[in-house]
Amino acid sequence: MIFQQVDAFVAQQISAFFTIGNATQSLPGMFVAFCIAVAFSLGRVRRQRDISWRVLRRALLPGRIIKSPSGRVDIGFTFCGIFVFGFLLGGAILGAASVGLAVQHALVRIFGKPEPSTLPPAAIVTLTTLAGYLAYELGYWLHHYLCHRIKFLWEFHAVHHSAESLSPLTNFRVHPVDTLLFGNVLAVVSGAVLGMLTYLFPVHAHEYLVSGTNVLVLTALLLLTNLQHTHLWISFPGFWGKIFLSPAHHQIHHSRDCAHFDRNLGSTLAIWDSLFGTLYLPKPGRERLEFGVEGFDSPHSFHGAISLPFIKSIRALWNKLSAPAHWPVFRLVNTTLVRSE
């Protein structure tokens, strides 16, 4: 039975690799990111009359990224993220649909059924699609904020920040516990928003979907998320930098400079960072940045990247809960567990 499940999962993952709806882990998504990177690189060197493929290849894929220990670990996480972690965690993540249904039923019990809406169906679907995108971004920001501010969660999230060189494959450098937490937070936030909209518009509260993915979320993933960890300094200046998070915004997020800690926590929208005071605008010109986590033990080994975070997280939690003043559960999310830099 277990072998049949594994075979089915592998077949599903291989199929998803060629599906555009799986934007951040698919061949079409990588192709779109590659085209954007090529266009950007050509634009940067447009003054040169002749551009050789060798020069372009070095600009797009410097050898130091793939050949470095950090780059090799990213490749390993990429394989595990597609073919291992998804199988282990797929059944453990809350479903946004079930959360939404619970919220809808709760609202009906509390407030009763609402009056039928007079809005056109197309307007409701458009509103739901936009709300779904905003909910995705809020869920991403909230998960990211919790991981940066609560120490025992940071120990797992620090695996992602331990990358000393950035490439699109760094998207996959995520501890499975961090992935599990992200899925649950996203399900709660997105499900709650979906439930409220379904309560207000029970018939037409649907999103515009492409391959099962919200069309706005999919567009943002294709255009921005796949290049989130690129080494190219792609920066959005002025007004647009306060609306959307460019790859340069995310490079700032990975910086070891203390002025950049806990900044730019969103995925593709800057509005939540701006609203909650965590936005840091990058400069138009490339900034000198160093990546990685100070004092992270063995970041490029299996022990350091997978098993050690469990030990460090349990130790951090035990140190706080060992004192009677920290026994109540509500004290888990307060300044006593805030990560110190």
GROMACS .gro file of C-alpha atoms in nm:
model
  341
    1MET     CA    1   0.000   0.000   0.000
    2ILE     CA    2   0.274   0.245   0.097
    3PHE     CA    3   0.458   0.173  -0.229
    4GLN     CA    4   0.145   0.252  -0.428
    5GLN     CA    5   0.112   0.583  -0.243
    6VAL     CA    6   0.477   0.667  -0.312
    7ASP     CA    7   0.438   0.580  -0.681
    8ALA     CA    8   0.125   0.793  -0.705
    9PHE     CA    9   0.294   1.085  -0.532
   10VAL     CA   10   0.603   1.069  -0.755
   11ALA     CA   11   0.382   1.055  -1.065
   12GLN     CA   12   0.184   1.353  -0.937
   13GLN     CA   13   0.500   1.553  -0.868
   14ILE     CA   14   0.642   1.477  -1.212
   15SER     CA   15   0.313   1.586  -1.371
   16ALA     CA   16   0.304   1.903  -1.158
   17PHE     CA   17   0.659   1.985  -1.272
   18PHE     CA   18   0.519   2.051  -1.620
   19THR     CA   19   0.208   2.238  -1.500
   20ILE     CA   20   0.207   2.616  -1.489
   21GLY     CA   21  -0.025   2.619  -1.187
   22ASN     CA   22   0.265   2.489  -0.977
   23ALA     CA   23   0.449   2.811  -1.058
   24THR     CA   24   0.741   2.802  -0.816
   25GLN     CA   25   0.825   2.434  -0.872
   26SER     CA   26   0.753   2.384  -1.240
   27LEU     CA   27   0.937   2.393  -1.569
   28PRO     CA   28   0.706   2.666  -1.712
   29GLY     CA   29   0.768   2.880  -1.404
   30MET     CA   30   1.144   2.839  -1.432
   31PHE     CA   31   1.125   2.921  -1.803
   32VAL     CA   32   0.939   3.247  -1.735
   33ALA     CA   33   1.197   3.340  -1.470
   34PHE     CA   34   1.479   3.258  -1.712
   35CYS     CA   35   1.326   3.480  -1.983
   36ILE     CA   36   1.291   3.770  -1.739
   37ALA     CA   37   1.650   3.725  -1.623
   38VAL     CA   38   1.776   3.717  -1.983
   39ALA     CA   39   1.580   4.030  -2.072
   40PHE     CA   40   1.712   4.208  -1.762
   41SER     CA   41   2.072   4.104  -1.831
   42LEU     CA   42   2.049   4.212  -2.195
   43GLY     CA   43   1.907   4.545  -2.084
   44ARG     CA   44   2.199   4.598  -1.847
   45VAL     CA   45   2.457   4.539  -2.120
   46ARG     CA   46   2.263   4.693  -2.408
   47ARG     CA   47   2.543   4.942  -2.474
   48GLN     CA   48   2.771   4.660  -2.582
   49ARG     CA   49   2.750   4.583  -2.953
   50ASP     CA   50   2.829   4.213  -2.931
   51ILE     CA   51   2.722   3.997  -2.640
   52SER     CA   52   2.860   3.645  -2.640
   53TRP     CA   53   2.666   3.355  -2.496
   54ARG     CA   54   2.956   3.288  -2.257
   55VAL     CA   55   2.930   3.637  -2.107
   56LEU     CA   56   2.553   3.607  -2.078
   57ARG     CA   57   2.580   3.263  -1.918
   58ARG     CA   58   2.825   3.391  -1.657
   59ALA     CA   59   2.593   3.682  -1.580
   60LEU     CA   60   2.290   3.457  -1.539
   61LEU     CA   61   2.456   3.163  -1.368
   62PRO     CA   62   2.790   3.243  -1.202
   63GLY     CA   63   2.989   2.931  -1.125
   64ARG     CA   64   3.032   3.035  -0.762
   65ILE     CA   65   2.660   2.987  -0.700
   66ILE     CA   66   2.636   2.626  -0.818
   67LYS     CA   67   2.987   2.514  -0.723
   68SER     CA   68   2.985   2.660  -0.372
   69PRO     CA   69   2.887   2.445  -0.070
   70SER     CA   70   2.581   2.664  -0.021
   71GLY     CA   71   2.476   2.617  -0.383
   72ARG     CA   72   2.512   2.240  -0.364
   73VAL     CA   73   2.293   2.230  -0.053
   74ASP     CA   74   2.029   2.432  -0.242
   75ILE     CA   75   2.030   2.163  -0.512
   76GLY     CA   76   1.978   1.895  -0.247
   77PHE     CA   77   1.690   2.086  -0.091
   78THR     CA   78   1.537   2.128  -0.437
   79PHE     CA   79   1.525   1.752  -0.489
   80CYS     CA   80   1.394   1.689  -0.136
   81GLY     CA   81   1.139   1.967  -0.162
   82ILE     CA   82   0.987   1.815  -0.475
   83PHE     CA   83   1.012   1.442  -0.404
   84VAL     CA   84   1.043   1.397  -0.025
   85PHE     CA   85   0.911   1.676   0.197
   86GLY     CA   86   0.587   1.713   0.001
   87PHE     CA   87   0.503   1.345   0.055
   88LEU     CA   88   0.575   1.365   0.428
   89LEU     CA   89   0.376   1.681   0.488
   90GLY     CA   90   0.104   1.677   0.225
   91GLY     CA   91  -0.156   1.515   0.448
   92ALA     CA   92  -0.069   1.716   0.758
   93ILE     CA   93  -0.155   2.066   0.636
   94LEU     CA   94  -0.490   2.226   0.715
   95GLY     CA   95  -0.710   2.288   0.416
   96ALA     CA   96  -0.815   2.645   0.339
   97ALA     CA   97  -1.149   2.511   0.215
   98SER     CA   98  -1.227   2.338   0.547
   99VAL     CA   99  -1.125   2.650   0.742
  100GLY     CA  100  -1.341   2.863   0.514
  101LEU     CA  101  -1.639   2.635   0.561
  102ALA     CA  102  -1.602   2.650   0.939
  103VAL     CA  103  -1.582   3.031   0.933
  104GLN     CA  104  -1.887   3.054   0.707
  105HIS     CA  105  -2.093   2.829   0.936
  106ALA     CA  106  -1.980   3.023   1.243
  107LEU     CA  107  -2.087   3.354   1.086
  108VAL     CA  108  -2.428   3.210   0.995
  109ARG     CA  109  -2.482   3.093   1.353
  110ILE     CA  110  -2.378   3.429   1.498
  111PHE     CA  111  -2.534   3.675   1.253
  112GLY     CA  112  -2.781   3.467   1.056
  113LYS     CA  113  -2.797   3.450   0.677
  114PRO     CA  114  -2.716   3.781   0.503
  115GLU     CA  115  -2.937   3.951   0.249
  116PRO     CA  116  -2.873   3.850  -0.114
  117SER     CA  117  -2.610   4.069  -0.278
  118THR     CA  118  -2.702   4.304  -0.561
  119LEU     CA  119  -2.348   4.305  -0.704
  120PRO     CA  120  -2.299   4.152  -1.050
  121PRO     CA  121  -2.147   3.801  -1.040
  122ALA     CA  122  -1.837   3.917  -1.230
  123ALA     CA  123  -1.773   4.187  -0.968
  124ILE     CA  124  -1.802   3.932  -0.686
  125VAL     CA  125  -1.560   3.691  -0.855
  126THR     CA  126  -1.315   3.977  -0.919
  127LEU     CA  127  -1.343   4.089  -0.556
  128THR     CA  128  -1.291   3.733  -0.432
  129THR     CA  129  -0.986   3.689  -0.655
  130LEU     CA  130  -0.830   4.012  -0.527
  131ALA     CA  131  -0.912   3.922  -0.167
  132GLY     CA  132  -0.755   3.579  -0.218
  133TYR     CA  133  -0.432   3.738  -0.340
  134LEU     CA  134  -0.424   3.982  -0.048
  135ALA     CA  135  -0.495   3.695   0.194
  136TYR     CA  136  -0.210   3.490   0.047
  137GLU     CA  137   0.028   3.782   0.093
  138LEU     CA  138  -0.095   3.846   0.449
  139GLY     CA  139  -0.054   3.479   0.539
  140TYR     CA  140   0.297   3.481   0.394
  141TRP     CA  141   0.386   3.797   0.590
  142LEU     CA  142   0.239   3.662   0.916
  143HIS     CA  143   0.422   3.330   0.892
  144HIS     CA  144   0.745   3.512   0.811
  145TYR     CA  145   0.700   3.755   1.099
  146LEU     CA  146   0.636   3.476   1.351
  147CYS     CA  147   0.943   3.285   1.233
  148HIS     CA  148   1.161   3.592   1.273
  149ARG     CA  149   1.026   3.700   1.610
  150ILE     CA  150   0.974   3.371   1.797
  151LYS     CA  151   1.302   3.203   1.873
  152PHE     CA  152   1.201   2.836   1.864
  153LEU     CA  153   1.042   2.895   1.522
  154TRP     CA  154   1.344   3.092   1.406
  155GLU     CA  155   1.568   2.789   1.458
  156PHE     CA  156   1.385   2.615   1.172
  157HIS     CA  157   1.352   2.925   0.953
  158ALA     CA  158   1.723   3.002   0.998
  159VAL     CA  159   1.797   2.709   0.766
  160HIS     CA  160   1.663   2.919   0.479
  161HIS     CA  161   1.873   3.217   0.585
  162SER     CA  162   2.187   3.004   0.616
  163ALA     CA  163   2.235   3.025   0.238
  164GLU     CA  164   2.556   3.217   0.176
  165SER     CA  165   2.484   3.268  -0.193
  166LEU     CA  166   2.144   3.322  -0.350
  167SER     CA  167   1.997   3.160  -0.660
  168PRO     CA  168   1.643   3.065  -0.766
  169LEU     CA  169   1.706   2.723  -0.609
  170THR     CA  170   1.730   2.891  -0.267
  171ASN     CA  171   1.348   2.895  -0.285
  172PHE     CA  172   1.366   2.527  -0.192
  173ARG     CA  173   1.612   2.569   0.097
  174VAL     CA  174   1.341   2.540   0.362
  175HIS     CA  175   1.322   2.311   0.663
  176PRO     CA  176   1.019   2.078   0.642
  177VAL     CA  177   0.888   2.208   0.977
  178ASP     CA  178   0.900   2.560   0.836
  179THR     CA  179   0.706   2.439   0.531
  180LEU     CA  180   0.447   2.275   0.755
  181LEU     CA  181   0.401   2.593   0.959
  182PHE     CA  182   0.368   2.805   0.644
  183GLY     CA  183   0.099   2.575   0.504
  184ASN     CA  184  -0.105   2.593   0.822
  185VAL     CA  185  -0.078   2.970   0.865
  186LEU     CA  186  -0.167   3.025   0.501
  187ALA     CA  187  -0.464   2.789   0.528
  188VAL     CA  188  -0.599   2.972   0.833
  189VAL     CA  189  -0.563   3.322   0.685
  190SER     CA  190  -0.680   3.236   0.334
  191GLY     CA  191  -0.957   3.011   0.466
  192ALA     CA  192  -1.085   3.280   0.702
  193VAL     CA  193  -1.105   3.536   0.420
  194LEU     CA  194  -1.269   3.283   0.189
  195GLY     CA  195  -1.520   3.195   0.461
  196MET     CA  196  -1.618   3.558   0.514
  197LEU     CA  197  -1.665   3.617   0.142
  198THR     CA  198  -1.863   3.295   0.103
  199TYR     CA  199  -2.085   3.409   0.391
  200LEU     CA  200  -2.150   3.743   0.219
  201PHE     CA  201  -2.177   3.602  -0.135
  202PRO     CA  202  -2.271   3.233  -0.097
  203VAL     CA  203  -2.332   3.174  -0.469
  204HIS     CA  204  -2.061   3.363  -0.659
  205ALA     CA  205  -1.769   3.385  -0.413
  206HIS     CA  206  -1.524   3.206  -0.641
  207GLU     CA  207  -1.180   3.302  -0.765
  208TYR     CA  208  -1.056   3.325  -1.120
  209LEU     CA  209  -0.827   3.021  -1.139
  210VAL     CA  210  -0.556   2.894  -1.374
  211SER     CA  211  -0.467   2.529  -1.316
  212GLY     CA  212  -0.633   2.553  -0.975
  213THR     CA  213  -0.437   2.862  -0.864
  214ASN     CA  214  -0.566   3.215  -0.805
  215VAL     CA  215  -0.477   3.403  -1.124
  216LEU     CA  216  -0.327   3.700  -0.935
  217VAL     CA  217  -0.124   3.476  -0.706
  218LEU     CA  218  -0.003   3.277  -1.008
  219THR     CA  219   0.098   3.593  -1.196
  220ALA     CA  220   0.290   3.725  -0.895
  221LEU     CA  221   0.464   3.390  -0.845
  222LEU     CA  222   0.567   3.369  -1.210
  223LEU     CA  223   0.691   3.727  -1.240
  224LEU     CA  224   0.849   3.780  -0.898
  225THR     CA  225   0.873   3.480  -0.666
  226ASN     CA  226   1.089   3.264  -0.895
  227LEU     CA  227   1.342   3.550  -0.905
  228GLN     CA  228   1.308   3.633  -0.537
  229HIS     CA  229   1.647   3.479  -0.459
  230THR     CA  230   1.826   3.571  -0.778
  231HIS     CA  231   2.176   3.717  -0.756
  232LEU     CA  232   2.072   3.984  -1.007
  233TRP     CA  233   2.003   4.326  -0.854
  234ILE     CA  234   1.653   4.389  -0.989
  235SER     CA  235   1.515   4.683  -0.794
  236PHE     CA  236   1.184   4.868  -0.815
  237PRO     CA  237   1.244   5.240  -0.757
  238GLY     CA  238   1.017   5.500  -0.602
  239PHE     CA  239   0.643   5.439  -0.593
  240TRP     CA  240   0.656   5.085  -0.732
  241GLY     CA  241   0.902   4.979  -0.466
  242LYS     CA  242   0.638   5.065  -0.205
  243ILE     CA  243   0.379   4.848  -0.380
  244PHE     CA  244   0.573   4.543  -0.498
  245LEU     CA  245   0.870   4.359  -0.350
  246SER     CA  246   1.150   4.326  -0.603
  247PRO     CA  247   1.429   4.066  -0.589
  248ALA     CA  248   1.648   4.343  -0.443
  249HIS     CA  249   1.399   4.380  -0.157
  250HIS     CA  250   1.444   4.012  -0.077
  251GLN     CA  251   1.823   4.028  -0.102
  252ILE     CA  252   1.801   4.298   0.164
  253HIS     CA  253   1.591   4.057   0.370
  254HIS     CA  254   1.872   3.797   0.358
  255SER     CA  255   2.144   4.047   0.445
  256ARG     CA  256   2.356   3.995   0.756
  257ASP     CA  257   2.357   4.371   0.820
  258CYS     CA  258   2.162   4.430   1.144
  259ALA     CA  259   1.989   4.726   0.979
  260HIS     CA  260   1.820   4.477   0.746
  261PHE     CA  261   1.704   4.224   1.008
  262ASP     CA  262   1.332   4.139   1.002
  263ARG     CA  263   1.267   4.360   0.699
  264ASN     CA  264   1.072   4.292   0.378
  265LEU     CA  265   0.881   3.993   0.513
  266GLY     CA  266   0.620   3.977   0.237
  267SER     CA  267   0.622   3.766  -0.077
  268THR     CA  268   0.543   3.996  -0.371
  269LEU     CA  269   0.341   4.282  -0.220
  270ALA     CA  270   0.503   4.554  -0.010
  271ILE     CA  271   0.178   4.686   0.137
  272TRP     CA  272   0.175   4.462   0.445
  273ASP     CA  273   0.539   4.545   0.521
  274SER     CA  274   0.456   4.913   0.479
  275LEU     CA  275   0.147   4.885   0.700
  276PHE     CA  276   0.328   4.699   0.980
  277GLY     CA  277   0.653   4.896   0.962
  278THR     CA  278   0.883   4.624   0.824
  279LEU     CA  279   0.948   4.771   0.478
  280TYR     CA  280   1.304   4.859   0.375
  281LEU     CA  281   1.347   5.017   0.032
  282PRO     CA  282   1.662   4.906  -0.154
  283LYS     CA  283   1.873   5.157  -0.338
  284PRO     CA  284   1.855   5.174  -0.719
  285GLY     CA  285   2.223   5.079  -0.745
  286ARG     CA  286   2.352   4.745  -0.623
  287GLU     CA  287   2.433   4.732  -0.252
  288ARG     CA  288   2.717   4.525  -0.111
  289LEU     CA  289   2.554   4.252   0.097
  290GLU     CA  290   2.672   3.945   0.283
  291PHE     CA  291   2.435   3.653   0.329
  292GLY     CA  292   2.411   3.374   0.584
  293VAL     CA  293   2.345   3.347   0.958
  294GLU     CA  294   2.608   3.442   1.213
  295GLY     CA  295   2.706   3.142   1.426
  296PHE     CA  296   2.495   2.887   1.236
  297ASP     CA  297   2.656   2.547   1.297
  298SER     CA  298   2.733   2.335   0.989
  299PRO     CA  299   2.486   2.505   0.753
  300HIS     CA  300   2.589   2.286   0.460
  301SER     CA  301   2.551   1.946   0.624
  302PHE     CA  302   2.248   1.724   0.681
  303HIS     CA  303   2.293   1.755   1.057
  304GLY     CA  304   2.309   2.134   1.048
  305ALA     CA  305   2.027   2.180   0.800
  306ILE     CA  306   1.778   1.915   0.915
  307SER     CA  307   1.839   1.760   1.258
  308LEU     CA  308   2.019   2.038   1.449
  309PRO     CA  309   1.724   2.284   1.423
  310PHE     CA  310   1.510   2.036   1.622
  311ILE     CA  311   1.769   2.028   1.900
  312LYS     CA  312   1.813   2.405   1.908
  313SER     CA  313   1.438   2.468   1.897
  314ILE     CA  314   1.364   2.226   2.183
  315ARG     CA  315   1.647   2.378   2.386
  316ALA     CA  316   1.516   2.731   2.329
  317LEU     CA  317   1.164   2.629   2.424
  318TRP     CA  318   1.279   2.437   2.732
  319ASN     CA  319   1.489   2.728   2.857
  320LYS     CA  320   1.184   2.952   2.853
  321LEU     CA  321   0.931   2.703   2.987
  322SER     CA  322   1.158   2.579   3.266
  323ALA     CA  323   1.083   2.898   3.463
  324PRO     CA  324   0.737   2.898   3.635
  325ALA     CA  325   0.669   3.248   3.504
  326HIS     CA  326   0.657   3.110   3.151
  327TRP     CA  327   0.423   2.816   3.206
  328PRO     CA  328   0.098   2.971   3.072
  329VAL     CA  329   0.056   2.895   2.702
  330PHE     CA  330  -0.024   3.255   2.616
  331ARG     CA  331   0.329   3.353   2.718
  332LEU     CA  332   0.473   3.157   2.426
  333VAL     CA  333   0.420   3.449   2.190
  334ASN     CA  334   0.562   3.743   2.377
  335THR     CA  335   0.888   3.927   2.413
  336THR     CA  336   1.042   3.655   2.629
  337LEU     CA  337   1.066   3.432   2.323
  338VAL     CA  338   1.164   3.702   2.077
  339ARG     CA  339   1.477   3.619   1.884
  340SER     CA  340   1.779   3.823   1.982
  341GLU     CA  341   2.019   3.932   1.711
   0.00000   0.00000   0.00000
